[in-house]
Tab-separated table of C-alpha atoms and ligand atoms in Angstrom:
chain	number	residue	atom	x	y	z
A	1	MET	CA	42.518	-20.369	-1.424
A	2	THR	CA	42.870	-16.976	0.231
A	3	GLN	CA	40.220	-14.375	-0.393
A	4	PRO	CA	41.292	-11.064	-1.915
A	5	LYS	CA	41.363	-8.223	0.585
A	6	THR	CA	38.655	-5.598	0.194
A	7	TRP	CA	40.289	-3.025	2.393
A	8	SER	CA	43.398	-0.912	2.428
A	9	ASP	CA	46.863	-2.246	3.195
A	10	ARG	CA	46.158	-1.627	6.810
A	11	PHE	CA	44.612	-5.118	6.762
A	12	GLU	CA	46.947	-8.096	6.779
A	13	THR	CA	44.492	-10.864	5.962
A	14	ALA	CA	41.113	-11.327	4.364
A	15	LEU	CA	37.920	-11.883	6.332
A	16	HIS	CA	37.137	-15.305	7.741
A	17	PRO	CA	34.858	-16.914	5.122
A	18	ALA	CA	31.917	-17.294	7.503
A	19	ILE	CA	32.314	-13.699	8.632
A	20	ALA	CA	32.491	-12.563	5.013
A	21	ARG	CA	29.146	-14.270	4.403
A	22	PHE	CA	27.704	-12.744	7.545
A	23	ASN	CA	28.903	-9.279	6.591
A	24	ALA	CA	27.856	-9.356	2.937
A	25	SER	CA	24.707	-7.763	1.544
A	26	ILE	CA	25.289	-8.690	-2.103
A	27	GLY	CA	22.721	-11.489	-1.827
A	28	PHE	CA	19.944	-8.906	-1.633
A	29	ASP	CA	21.320	-5.464	-2.504
A	30	ILE	CA	22.109	-6.635	-6.053
A	31	ALA	CA	18.481	-5.573	-6.602
A	32	LEU	CA	19.796	-1.991	-6.457
A	33	ILE	CA	22.328	-2.403	-9.257
A	34	GLU	CA	20.434	-0.355	-11.804
A	35	TYR	CA	20.134	2.547	-9.342
A	36	ASP	CA	23.711	2.149	-8.162
A	37	ILE	CA	24.919	2.564	-11.732
A	38	GLN	CA	22.561	5.464	-12.363
A	39	GLY	CA	23.946	7.205	-9.258
A	40	SER	CA	27.532	6.497	-10.293
A	41	MET	CA	26.928	7.859	-13.794
A	42	ALA	CA	25.673	11.138	-12.326
A	43	HIS	CA	28.536	11.258	-9.840
A	44	ALA	CA	31.105	10.687	-12.591
A	45	GLN	CA	29.572	13.409	-14.684
A	46	MET	CA	29.690	15.820	-11.776
A	47	LEU	CA	33.345	14.975	-11.152
A	48	GLY	CA	33.979	15.980	-14.767
A	49	GLN	CA	31.874	19.165	-14.630
A	50	THR	CA	33.741	20.406	-11.586
A	51	GLY	CA	37.145	19.555	-13.058
A	52	ILE	CA	37.898	16.951	-10.400
A	53	ILE	CA	38.540	14.387	-13.155
A	54	SER	CA	39.020	14.846	-16.897
A	55	ALA	CA	36.283	14.702	-19.511
A	56	ALA	CA	38.021	11.693	-21.058
A	57	ASP	CA	37.885	9.866	-17.722
A	58	VAL	CA	34.186	10.644	-17.411
A	59	GLN	CA	33.558	9.100	-20.789
A	60	THR	CA	35.556	5.999	-19.934
A	61	LEU	CA	33.753	5.606	-16.604
A	62	GLN	CA	30.333	6.033	-18.146
A	63	GLN	CA	31.003	3.574	-20.937
A	64	GLY	CA	32.345	1.078	-18.443
A	65	LEU	CA	29.359	1.512	-16.123
A	66	GLY	CA	27.057	1.020	-19.096
A	67	GLN	CA	28.832	-2.224	-19.874
A	68	VAL	CA	28.538	-3.479	-16.277
A	69	LEU	CA	24.780	-2.931	-16.454
A	70	GLU	CA	24.526	-4.696	-19.812
A	71	GLU	CA	26.511	-7.634	-18.520
A	72	TYR	CA	24.268	-7.839	-15.479
A	73	GLN	CA	21.111	-7.692	-17.567
A	74	ALA	CA	22.470	-10.363	-19.901
A	75	GLY	CA	23.148	-12.598	-16.910
A	76	GLN	CA	26.913	-12.453	-17.462
A	77	PHE	CA	27.747	-10.575	-14.285
A	78	THR	CA	26.819	-12.436	-11.123
A	79	PRO	CA	28.994	-11.158	-8.278
A	80	GLY	CA	29.550	-13.458	-5.307
A	81	ILE	CA	30.049	-13.016	-1.571
A	82	ASP	CA	33.624	-11.790	-2.042
A	83	ALA	CA	32.243	-8.595	-3.552
A	84	GLU	CA	30.525	-7.846	-0.205
A	85	ASP	CA	27.914	-5.511	-1.605
A	86	VAL	CA	26.577	-4.118	-4.867
A	87	HIS	CA	28.674	-0.971	-4.586
A	88	PHE	CA	31.965	-2.849	-4.381
A	89	ALA	CA	30.819	-5.353	-6.982
A	90	VAL	CA	30.119	-2.666	-9.572
A	91	GLU	CA	33.292	-0.726	-8.842
A	92	ARG	CA	35.415	-3.859	-9.048
A	93	ARG	CA	33.886	-5.008	-12.332
A	94	LEU	CA	34.170	-1.483	-13.727
A	95	THR	CA	37.871	-1.447	-12.911
A	96	GLU	CA	38.329	-4.843	-14.560
A	97	ILE	CA	36.704	-3.426	-17.697
A	98	VAL	CA	38.251	0.060	-17.926
A	99	GLY	CA	41.444	-0.391	-15.914
A	100	ASP	CA	42.828	2.116	-13.397
A	101	VAL	CA	40.420	4.904	-14.377
A	102	GLY	CA	37.752	2.835	-12.626
A	103	LYS	CA	39.511	3.567	-9.360
A	104	LYS	CA	38.710	7.277	-9.776
A	105	LEU	CA	34.954	6.763	-9.547
A	106	HIS	CA	34.860	6.752	-5.760
A	107	THR	CA	36.569	10.175	-5.487
A	108	ALA	CA	34.568	12.494	-3.192
A	109	ARG	CA	32.075	9.797	-2.341
A	110	SER	CA	31.510	7.161	0.328
A	111	ARG	CA	29.389	4.025	0.263
A	112	ASN	CA	27.351	5.768	2.936
A	113	ASP	CA	26.009	8.520	0.695
A	114	GLN	CA	26.046	6.054	-2.216
A	115	VAL	CA	23.771	3.499	-0.568
A	116	GLY	CA	21.481	6.286	0.645
A	117	THR	CA	21.201	7.496	-2.933
A	118	ASP	CA	20.531	4.014	-4.315
A	119	ILE	CA	17.799	3.186	-1.850
A	120	ARG	CA	16.026	6.498	-2.472
A	121	LEU	CA	16.183	6.058	-6.250
A	122	TYR	CA	14.795	2.542	-5.845
A	123	LEU	CA	12.045	3.489	-3.414
A	124	ARG	CA	10.811	6.521	-5.294
A	125	ALA	CA	10.331	4.349	-8.408
A	126	GLN	CA	8.478	1.734	-6.353
A	127	ILE	CA	6.280	4.400	-4.770
A	128	GLN	CA	5.164	5.487	-8.221
A	129	THR	CA	4.365	1.884	-9.118
A	130	VAL	CA	2.277	1.455	-5.957
A	131	ARG	CA	0.455	4.717	-6.674
A	132	ALA	CA	-0.382	3.543	-10.195
A	133	GLN	CA	-1.620	0.251	-8.734
A	134	LEU	CA	-3.806	2.127	-6.253
A	135	ARG	CA	-5.371	3.967	-9.172
A	136	GLN	CA	-6.184	0.658	-10.886
A	137	PHE	CA	-7.625	-0.726	-7.672
A	138	GLN	CA	-9.792	2.375	-7.283
A	139	THR	CA	-10.940	2.137	-10.877
A	140	VAL	CA	-12.189	-1.415	-10.363
A	141	LEU	CA	-14.035	-0.337	-7.213
A	142	VAL	CA	-15.560	2.678	-8.942
A	143	ASN	CA	-16.684	0.536	-11.891
A	144	HIS	CA	-18.502	-1.857	-9.572
A	145	ALA	CA	-19.944	1.084	-7.663
A	146	GLU	CA	-21.351	2.613	-10.844
A	147	ALA	CA	-23.045	-0.674	-11.690
A	148	HIS	CA	-24.454	-1.156	-8.179
A	149	VAL	CA	-25.743	2.196	-6.958
A	150	GLU	CA	-29.216	0.691	-6.600
A	151	THR	CA	-28.149	-2.727	-5.379
A	152	LEU	CA	-28.833	-2.924	-1.663
A	153	ILE	CA	-26.710	-4.606	1.001
A	154	PRO	CA	-27.251	-4.922	4.727
A	155	GLY	CA	-25.017	-2.468	6.571
A	156	TYR	CA	-23.485	-3.686	9.818
A	157	THR	CA	-22.184	-2.344	13.079
A	158	HIS	CA	-20.733	-4.874	15.533
A	159	LEU	CA	-21.345	-7.295	12.642
A	160	GLN	CA	-25.042	-7.022	13.488
A	161	ARG	CA	-27.495	-5.839	10.854
A	162	ALA	CA	-27.787	-2.071	11.365
A	163	GLN	CA	-29.202	-0.164	8.382
A	164	PRO	CA	-29.440	-1.081	4.714
A	165	LEU	CA	-26.981	0.497	2.301
A	166	SER	CA	-26.331	0.993	-1.355
A	167	LEU	CA	-23.679	-1.598	-2.319
A	168	ALA	CA	-21.928	1.197	-4.203
A	169	HIS	CA	-21.642	3.181	-0.984
A	170	HIS	CA	-19.976	0.254	0.722
A	171	LEU	CA	-17.490	-0.205	-2.138
A	172	MET	CA	-16.776	3.499	-2.361
A	173	ALA	CA	-15.652	3.487	1.269
A	174	TYR	CA	-12.679	1.392	0.109
A	175	ALA	CA	-12.096	3.659	-2.887
A	176	GLN	CA	-11.832	6.581	-0.451
A	177	MET	CA	-9.321	4.718	1.719
A	178	ALA	CA	-7.264	4.066	-1.411
A	179	GLU	CA	-7.480	7.762	-2.246
A	180	ARG	CA	-5.893	8.649	1.083
A	181	ASP	CA	-3.242	5.968	0.470
A	182	TRP	CA	-2.502	7.509	-2.914
A	183	GLN	CA	-2.195	10.986	-1.452
A	184	ARG	CA	-0.122	9.841	1.485
A	185	LEU	CA	2.354	8.150	-0.848
A	186	GLY	CA	2.572	11.361	-2.866
A	187	GLU	CA	3.748	13.222	0.237
A	188	ILE	CA	6.173	10.454	1.127
A	189	TYR	CA	7.513	10.519	-2.423
A	190	ASN	CA	8.522	14.139	-1.909
A	191	ARG	CA	10.428	13.374	1.270
A	192	THR	CA	12.063	10.334	-0.352
A	193	ASN	CA	13.102	12.346	-3.360
A	194	VAL	CA	15.940	14.243	-1.662
A	195	SER	CA	19.596	13.664	-2.541
A	196	PRO	CA	22.128	12.587	0.091
A	197	LEU	CA	24.842	12.259	-2.577
A	198	GLY	CA	27.905	14.307	-1.749
A	199	ALA	CA	27.476	13.975	2.003
A	200	GLY	CA	30.494	11.654	1.868
A	201	ALA	CA	31.067	9.291	4.761
A	202	LEU	CA	29.478	11.739	7.203
A	203	ALA	CA	31.105	15.151	7.021
A	204	GLY	CA	31.105	16.240	3.389
A	205	THR	CA	34.247	16.284	1.287
A	206	THR	CA	37.333	18.369	0.626
A	207	PHE	CA	36.664	18.251	-3.136
A	208	PRO	CA	34.808	21.123	-4.868
A	209	ILE	CA	31.775	18.954	-5.691
A	210	ASP	CA	28.414	20.199	-6.945
A	211	ARG	CA	25.626	18.455	-5.073
A	212	GLN	CA	22.903	20.370	-6.912
A	213	PHE	CA	24.271	19.027	-10.183
A	214	THR	CA	23.988	15.360	-9.187
A	215	ALA	CA	20.620	15.973	-7.542
A	216	GLN	CA	19.294	17.506	-10.725
A	217	GLU	CA	20.837	14.838	-12.896
A	218	LEU	CA	19.081	12.159	-10.845
A	219	GLY	CA	15.766	14.010	-10.761
A	220	PHE	CA	15.823	14.660	-7.015
A	221	GLY	CA	13.697	17.534	-5.726
A	222	GLY	CA	16.511	18.877	-3.541
A	223	ILE	CA	19.497	17.971	-1.375
A	224	TYR	CA	19.871	17.131	2.307
A	225	ALA	CA	20.977	20.228	4.206
A	226	ASN	CA	23.070	18.301	6.747
A	227	SER	CA	25.611	15.639	5.807
A	228	LEU	CA	25.165	13.614	9.021
A	229	ASP	CA	21.415	13.552	8.558
A	230	ALA	CA	21.856	12.693	4.874
A	231	VAL	CA	23.766	9.473	5.497
A	232	SER	CA	21.853	8.271	8.535
A	233	ASP	CA	18.242	9.213	7.789
A	234	ARG	CA	15.834	6.395	7.017
A	235	ASP	CA	12.653	8.294	7.949
A	236	PHE	CA	11.441	8.027	4.366
A	237	ALA	CA	11.665	4.222	4.489
A	238	ILE	CA	9.763	4.111	7.784
A	239	GLU	CA	7.143	6.426	6.341
A	240	PHE	CA	6.843	4.197	3.302
A	241	LEU	CA	6.391	1.062	5.428
A	242	CYS	CA	3.812	2.918	7.501
A	243	ALA	CA	1.884	3.878	4.359
A	244	ALA	CA	2.292	0.307	3.075
A	245	SER	CA	0.955	-0.982	6.398
A	246	LEU	CA	-2.124	1.196	6.052
A	247	ILE	CA	-2.686	-0.042	2.509
A	248	MET	CA	-2.462	-3.580	3.882
A	249	VAL	CA	-4.933	-2.726	6.656
A	250	HIS	CA	-7.392	-1.552	4.019
A	251	LEU	CA	-6.838	-4.576	1.789
A	252	SER	CA	-7.103	-6.875	4.779
A	253	ARG	CA	-10.432	-5.412	5.897
A	254	LEU	CA	-11.776	-5.796	2.377
A	255	SER	CA	-10.407	-9.333	2.266
A	256	GLU	CA	-12.196	-10.203	5.475
A	257	GLU	CA	-15.474	-8.918	4.045
A	258	LEU	CA	-15.029	-10.804	0.786
A	259	ILE	CA	-14.342	-13.994	2.723
A	260	LEU	CA	-17.528	-13.499	4.755
A	261	TRP	CA	-19.558	-12.478	1.727
A	262	GLY	CA	-18.476	-15.590	-0.139
A	263	SER	CA	-19.640	-17.920	2.638
A	264	LYS	CA	-22.926	-19.818	2.413
A	265	GLU	CA	-24.178	-17.815	5.393
A	266	PHE	CA	-23.900	-14.492	3.526
A	267	SER	CA	-23.878	-15.529	-0.148
A	268	PHE	CA	-23.403	-11.911	-1.238
A	269	ILE	CA	-20.710	-12.798	-3.774
A	270	ARG	CA	-19.706	-15.800	-5.800
A	271	LEU	CA	-16.022	-16.376	-6.435
A	272	LYS	CA	-15.213	-17.346	-9.992
A	273	ASP	CA	-13.019	-20.313	-10.752
A	274	ASN	CA	-10.119	-18.104	-11.895
A	275	CYS	CA	-9.691	-16.690	-8.390
A	276	SER	CA	-10.670	-19.496	-6.046
A	277	THR	CA	-9.059	-22.718	-5.008
A	278	GLY	CA	-10.185	-26.218	-4.128
A	279	SER	CA	-9.644	-28.506	-1.203
A	280	SER	CA	-7.440	-31.579	-1.469
A	281	ILE	CA	-9.991	-33.681	0.416
A	282	MET	CA	-13.413	-31.991	0.290
A	283	PRO	CA	-14.431	-31.937	-3.367
A	284	GLN	CA	-17.384	-29.599	-2.821
A	285	LYS	CA	-15.206	-26.751	-1.528
A	286	LYS	CA	-14.259	-23.500	-3.171
A	287	ASN	CA	-11.894	-21.548	-1.006
A	288	PRO	CA	-11.137	-17.811	-0.912
A	289	ASP	CA	-7.360	-18.306	-0.711
A	290	ILE	CA	-6.586	-14.982	-2.390
A	291	PRO	CA	-8.208	-12.663	0.169
A	292	GLU	CA	-7.011	-14.982	2.932
A	293	LEU	CA	-3.424	-14.624	1.728
A	294	VAL	CA	-3.745	-10.865	1.492
A	295	ARG	CA	-5.119	-10.780	5.041
A	296	GLY	CA	-2.298	-13.064	6.125
A	297	LYS	CA	0.486	-11.114	4.413
A	298	THR	CA	-0.547	-7.938	6.217
A	299	GLY	CA	1.400	-8.976	9.299
A	300	ARG	CA	4.731	-9.148	7.570
A	301	VAL	CA	4.466	-5.548	6.359
A	302	PHE	CA	3.644	-4.426	9.916
A	303	GLY	CA	6.655	-6.488	10.990
A	304	HIS	CA	8.979	-4.661	8.603
A	305	LEU	CA	7.736	-1.314	9.922
A	306	GLN	CA	8.404	-2.452	13.464
A	307	ALA	CA	11.820	-3.776	12.448
A	308	LEU	CA	12.889	-0.458	10.934
A	309	LEU	CA	11.631	1.592	13.855
A	310	THR	CA	13.572	-0.660	16.205
A	311	LEU	CA	16.615	-0.570	13.933
A	312	MET	CA	16.749	3.216	14.114
A	313	LYS	CA	15.849	3.954	17.685
A	314	GLY	CA	19.214	3.629	19.374
A	315	LEU	CA	21.553	4.472	16.515
A	316	PRO	CA	24.136	7.141	17.246
A	317	LEU	CA	24.950	9.433	14.336
A	318	ALA	CA	25.895	8.843	11.646
A	319	TYR	CA	26.177	5.654	9.534
A	320	ASN	CA	26.266	2.319	11.366
A	321	LYS	CA	26.329	-1.067	9.724
A	322	ASP	CA	22.943	-1.756	11.314
A	323	LEU	CA	21.561	0.313	8.447
A	324	GLN	CA	22.367	-2.502	6.038
A	325	GLU	CA	19.371	-4.239	7.619
A	326	ASP	CA	17.000	-1.651	6.122
A	327	LYS	CA	17.039	-3.245	2.683
A	328	GLU	CA	15.307	-6.568	3.148
A	329	ALA	CA	12.554	-4.851	5.116
A	330	ILE	CA	12.041	-2.277	2.381
A	331	PHE	CA	12.272	-4.794	-0.478
A	332	ASP	CA	9.858	-7.264	1.060
A	333	GLY	CA	7.483	-4.470	2.080
A	334	VAL	CA	7.459	-3.188	-1.498
A	335	GLN	CA	7.010	-6.645	-3.021
A	336	THR	CA	4.263	-7.633	-0.622
A	337	VAL	CA	2.156	-4.528	-1.029
A	338	GLN	CA	2.556	-4.618	-4.814
A	339	ALA	CA	1.637	-8.296	-5.043
A	340	CYS	CA	-1.406	-7.808	-2.818
A	341	LEU	CA	-2.663	-4.779	-4.741
A	342	GLU	CA	-2.303	-6.693	-7.989
A	343	ALA	CA	-4.116	-9.764	-6.658
A	344	MET	CA	-6.965	-7.783	-5.108
A	345	THR	CA	-7.455	-5.740	-8.269
A	346	ILE	CA	-7.727	-8.930	-10.334
A	347	LEU	CA	-10.006	-10.568	-7.768
A	348	LEU	CA	-12.362	-7.603	-7.717
A	349	GLY	CA	-12.150	-6.940	-11.440
A	350	GLU	CA	-12.555	-10.444	-12.847
A	351	GLY	CA	-12.730	-12.930	-10.006
A	352	LEU	CA	-16.121	-12.431	-8.412
A	353	GLU	CA	-19.781	-11.738	-9.051
A	354	PHE	CA	-22.128	-9.876	-6.773
A	355	GLN	CA	-25.260	-11.948	-6.073
A	356	THR	CA	-27.607	-9.054	-6.758
A	357	ASP	CA	-30.899	-10.847	-6.067
A	358	ARG	CA	-29.663	-12.231	-2.815
A	359	LEU	CA	-28.250	-8.822	-1.768
A	360	ASN	CA	-31.506	-7.043	-2.537
A	361	SER	CA	-33.587	-9.594	-0.679
A	362	ALA	CA	-31.208	-9.817	2.300
A	363	VAL	CA	-32.220	-6.345	3.446
A	364	ASP	CA	-35.850	-7.483	3.628
A	365	GLU	CA	-35.280	-10.092	6.301
A	366	ASP	CA	-34.572	-8.032	9.373
A	367	PHE	CA	-35.319	-5.001	11.491
A	368	SER	CA	-32.706	-2.754	9.925
A	369	ASN	CA	-35.499	-0.297	9.090
A	370	ALA	CA	-36.301	0.253	12.773
A	371	THR	CA	-34.452	3.586	12.893
A	372	ASP	CA	-36.661	4.753	10.056
A	373	VAL	CA	-39.799	4.038	12.079
A	374	ALA	CA	-38.393	6.193	14.847
A	375	ASP	CA	-37.408	8.884	12.320
A	376	TYR	CA	-40.971	8.704	10.894
A	377	LEU	CA	-42.494	9.507	14.270
A	378	ALA	CA	-39.844	12.111	15.035
A	379	ALA	CA	-40.660	13.858	11.745
A	380	LYS	CA	-44.281	13.971	12.926
A	381	GLY	CA	-43.320	15.745	16.124
A	382	VAL	CA	-42.760	12.847	18.542
A	383	PRO	CA	-39.470	13.499	20.396
A	384	PHE	CA	-36.844	11.113	18.945
A	385	ARG	CA	-35.952	9.422	22.238
A	386	GLU	CA	-39.631	8.688	22.919
A	387	ALA	CA	-40.085	7.365	19.379
A	388	TYR	CA	-36.941	5.251	19.799
A	389	ASN	CA	-38.366	3.596	22.944
A	390	LEU	CA	-41.715	2.978	21.274
A	391	VAL	CA	-40.084	1.308	18.292
A	392	GLY	CA	-38.034	-0.849	20.636
A	393	LYS	CA	-41.293	-2.196	21.960
A	394	VAL	CA	-42.624	-2.756	18.426
A	395	VAL	CA	-39.516	-4.780	17.539
A	396	LYS	CA	-39.943	-6.851	20.693
A	397	THR	CA	-43.616	-7.702	20.050
A	398	SER	CA	-42.970	-8.317	16.333
A	399	LEU	CA	-40.136	-10.696	17.135
A	400	ALA	CA	-42.406	-12.545	19.537
A	401	ALA	CA	-45.107	-12.766	16.867
A	402	GLY	CA	-42.602	-13.922	14.256
A	403	LYS	CA	-43.351	-10.881	12.124
A	404	LEU	CA	-41.260	-8.226	10.390
A	405	LEU	CA	-42.207	-4.528	10.613
A	406	LYS	CA	-43.625	-4.579	7.097
A	407	ASP	CA	-46.090	-7.319	8.172
A	408	LEU	CA	-47.791	-5.228	10.868
A	409	THR	CA	-51.340	-4.104	10.018
A	410	LEU	CA	-52.294	-0.444	10.117
A	411	GLU	CA	-54.381	-1.148	13.192
A	412	GLU	CA	-51.362	-2.618	14.897
A	413	TRP	CA	-49.296	0.445	13.964
A	414	GLN	CA	-51.938	2.823	15.197
A	415	ALA	CA	-52.317	0.927	18.429
A	416	ILE	CA	-48.668	1.744	19.018
A	417	HIS	CA	-49.059	5.426	18.139
A	418	PRO	CA	-51.937	7.299	16.493
A	419	LYS	CA	-49.519	9.242	14.243
A	420	PHE	CA	-48.879	6.164	12.065
A	421	GLU	CA	-50.620	6.303	8.684
A	422	THR	CA	-50.524	4.138	5.552
A	423	ASP	CA	-47.370	5.917	4.319
A	424	ILE	CA	-45.438	4.040	7.015
A	425	TYR	CA	-45.136	1.084	4.628
A	426	ALA	CA	-43.415	3.134	1.953
A	427	ALA	CA	-41.199	4.796	4.561
A	428	ILE	CA	-39.794	1.504	5.810
A	429	ALA	CA	-39.281	-0.242	2.467
A	430	PRO	CA	-35.488	-0.858	2.281
A	431	ARG	CA	-35.095	1.019	-1.004
A	432	GLN	CA	-36.779	4.059	0.504
A	433	VAL	CA	-34.800	3.676	3.712
A	434	VAL	CA	-31.586	3.914	1.686
A	435	ALA	CA	-32.786	6.659	-0.653
A	436	ALA	CA	-33.838	8.838	2.278
A	437	ARG	CA	-30.349	8.987	3.803
A	438	ASN	CA	-29.464	11.853	1.573
A	439	SER	CA	-27.270	13.790	3.980
A	440	ALA	CA	-23.770	14.674	2.738
A	441	GLY	CA	-21.634	11.530	2.551
A	442	GLY	CA	-24.660	9.310	3.275
A	443	THR	CA	-25.878	6.224	1.446
A	444	GLY	CA	-28.791	7.927	-0.354
A	445	PHE	CA	-28.619	7.095	-4.073
A	446	GLU	CA	-28.229	10.743	-5.017
A	447	GLN	CA	-25.343	11.153	-2.596
A	448	VAL	CA	-23.685	7.979	-3.834
A	449	ARG	CA	-23.916	9.049	-7.470
A	450	ALA	CA	-22.407	12.407	-6.577
A	451	ALA	CA	-19.641	10.744	-4.547
A	452	ILE	CA	-18.710	8.479	-7.456
A	453	ALA	CA	-18.603	11.431	-9.851
A	454	ALA	CA	-16.529	13.472	-7.404
A	455	LEU	CA	-13.922	10.763	-6.870
A	456	LYS	CA	-13.669	10.100	-10.596
A	457	GLN	CA	-13.064	13.792	-11.149
A	458	GLN	CA	-10.478	13.887	-8.402
A	459	MET	CA	-8.690	10.886	-9.902
A	460	GLU	CA	-8.680	12.486	-13.316
A	461	ASN	CA	-7.406	15.840	-12.062
A	462	ALA	CA	-4.573	14.252	-10.134
A	463	SER	CA	-3.386	11.331	-12.174
B	1	LIG	N1	26.282	-2.549	2.241
B	1	LIG	C1	26.255	-1.359	3.028
B	1	LIG	C2	24.814	-1.046	3.446
B	1	LIG	O1	23.969	-1.612	2.874
B	1	LIG	C3	26.796	-0.207	2.252
B	1	LIG	C4	27.320	0.885	3.081
B	1	LIG	C5	28.528	0.434	3.821
B	1	LIG	N2	29.161	1.505	4.521
B	1	LIG	C6	30.074	1.255	5.457
B	1	LIG	N3	30.542	2.295	6.063
B	1	LIG	N4	30.415	0.049	5.809
B	1	LIG	O2	24.539	-0.268	4.314
């Protein structure tokens, strides 16, 4: 059976079947069909407005396009490899439905500006979904934070106990990262939301088209100023994958902490059955597969970013078929980041419990109040560096004696420095140590409460 020819009569034969498969994008760009039809509807309407085709033709085209979409949604239209891509598939089906008028749709347009339009319409919708998901993720974090302002947690640097923190402060750090992600995507939305439609193959068109009309019809914020740039720019997709990579970095860091916190060694959280998995051989095990998968999926989003950067770097202007490779990277990047945000929001919202008693007692077991001893002396006039060295010695002798700072007697304190008085005990109690860090953006309870209120306000103002 010979394949139908896609191209003009310049071509004598159809593509070799294996080459047709290699060349086709229909297997994945069918995901754009809704946007392809939306773009074609606007284009048809513009062709009518400008008198390039008749009003009757516009109506026929729009009805036909509507039917193609319905057929697709009903599962009755499933184009195969011979259609090559979604753009040809829709146009061919349209022409089957409405007859020769269907052949007028591609007047003053190229698949190059068409595919650019489709991918922008798709991505801008996905960006809004990701932004809404970020808001939900933040809300879950903020809710936990509100409940745990006064729950303490050891704070770490170099994964060594450093200074105790409010658990809320720790969680709010992630809410702030998500806030930047949300804002960043807002900026990227604006640069994605620009219409390339009407740029034609590369040079514009001889027809008296109205690019502002289609841009407005499709809700774009403006039009590309240069037709070559319009058809060959994928900066917006790279920016999106960069923002998606950063979201994944944030989710992956949180995942790593949740995995640690759920271990016997930390025991800061308990995973609930609805979000943990078992082992096929060790019946006692409860595994944190969800955060592990999120951490693991991070790499593929970075990979898509790298793939697109590499795809673009040597491309001469304007369109090259290489650009067909943008889609799978974008689609998988979108799906991965959306799936991970959903899973992490569920995990945090309903899949774990903070072990409050354990968290509050954990901060009692170490020397993470040592800085506060130095601060105590510094506040009484001892130069900080001198106080720091003194406290180093105290930690050393206490460790040797198997004691914590709170176990030292007043005599022992005063032997170290005469400025120590009984208020040293209150000053180094973990709760006080946290409360006292009341500098802007610090972990002091007052600061944390204010930070929660401020972010909530910010989220409300810009939703
Ligand atoms: N399937 C193509 C793509 O995804 C559509 C544009 C084809 N343009 C062309 N000049 N061959 O990029």
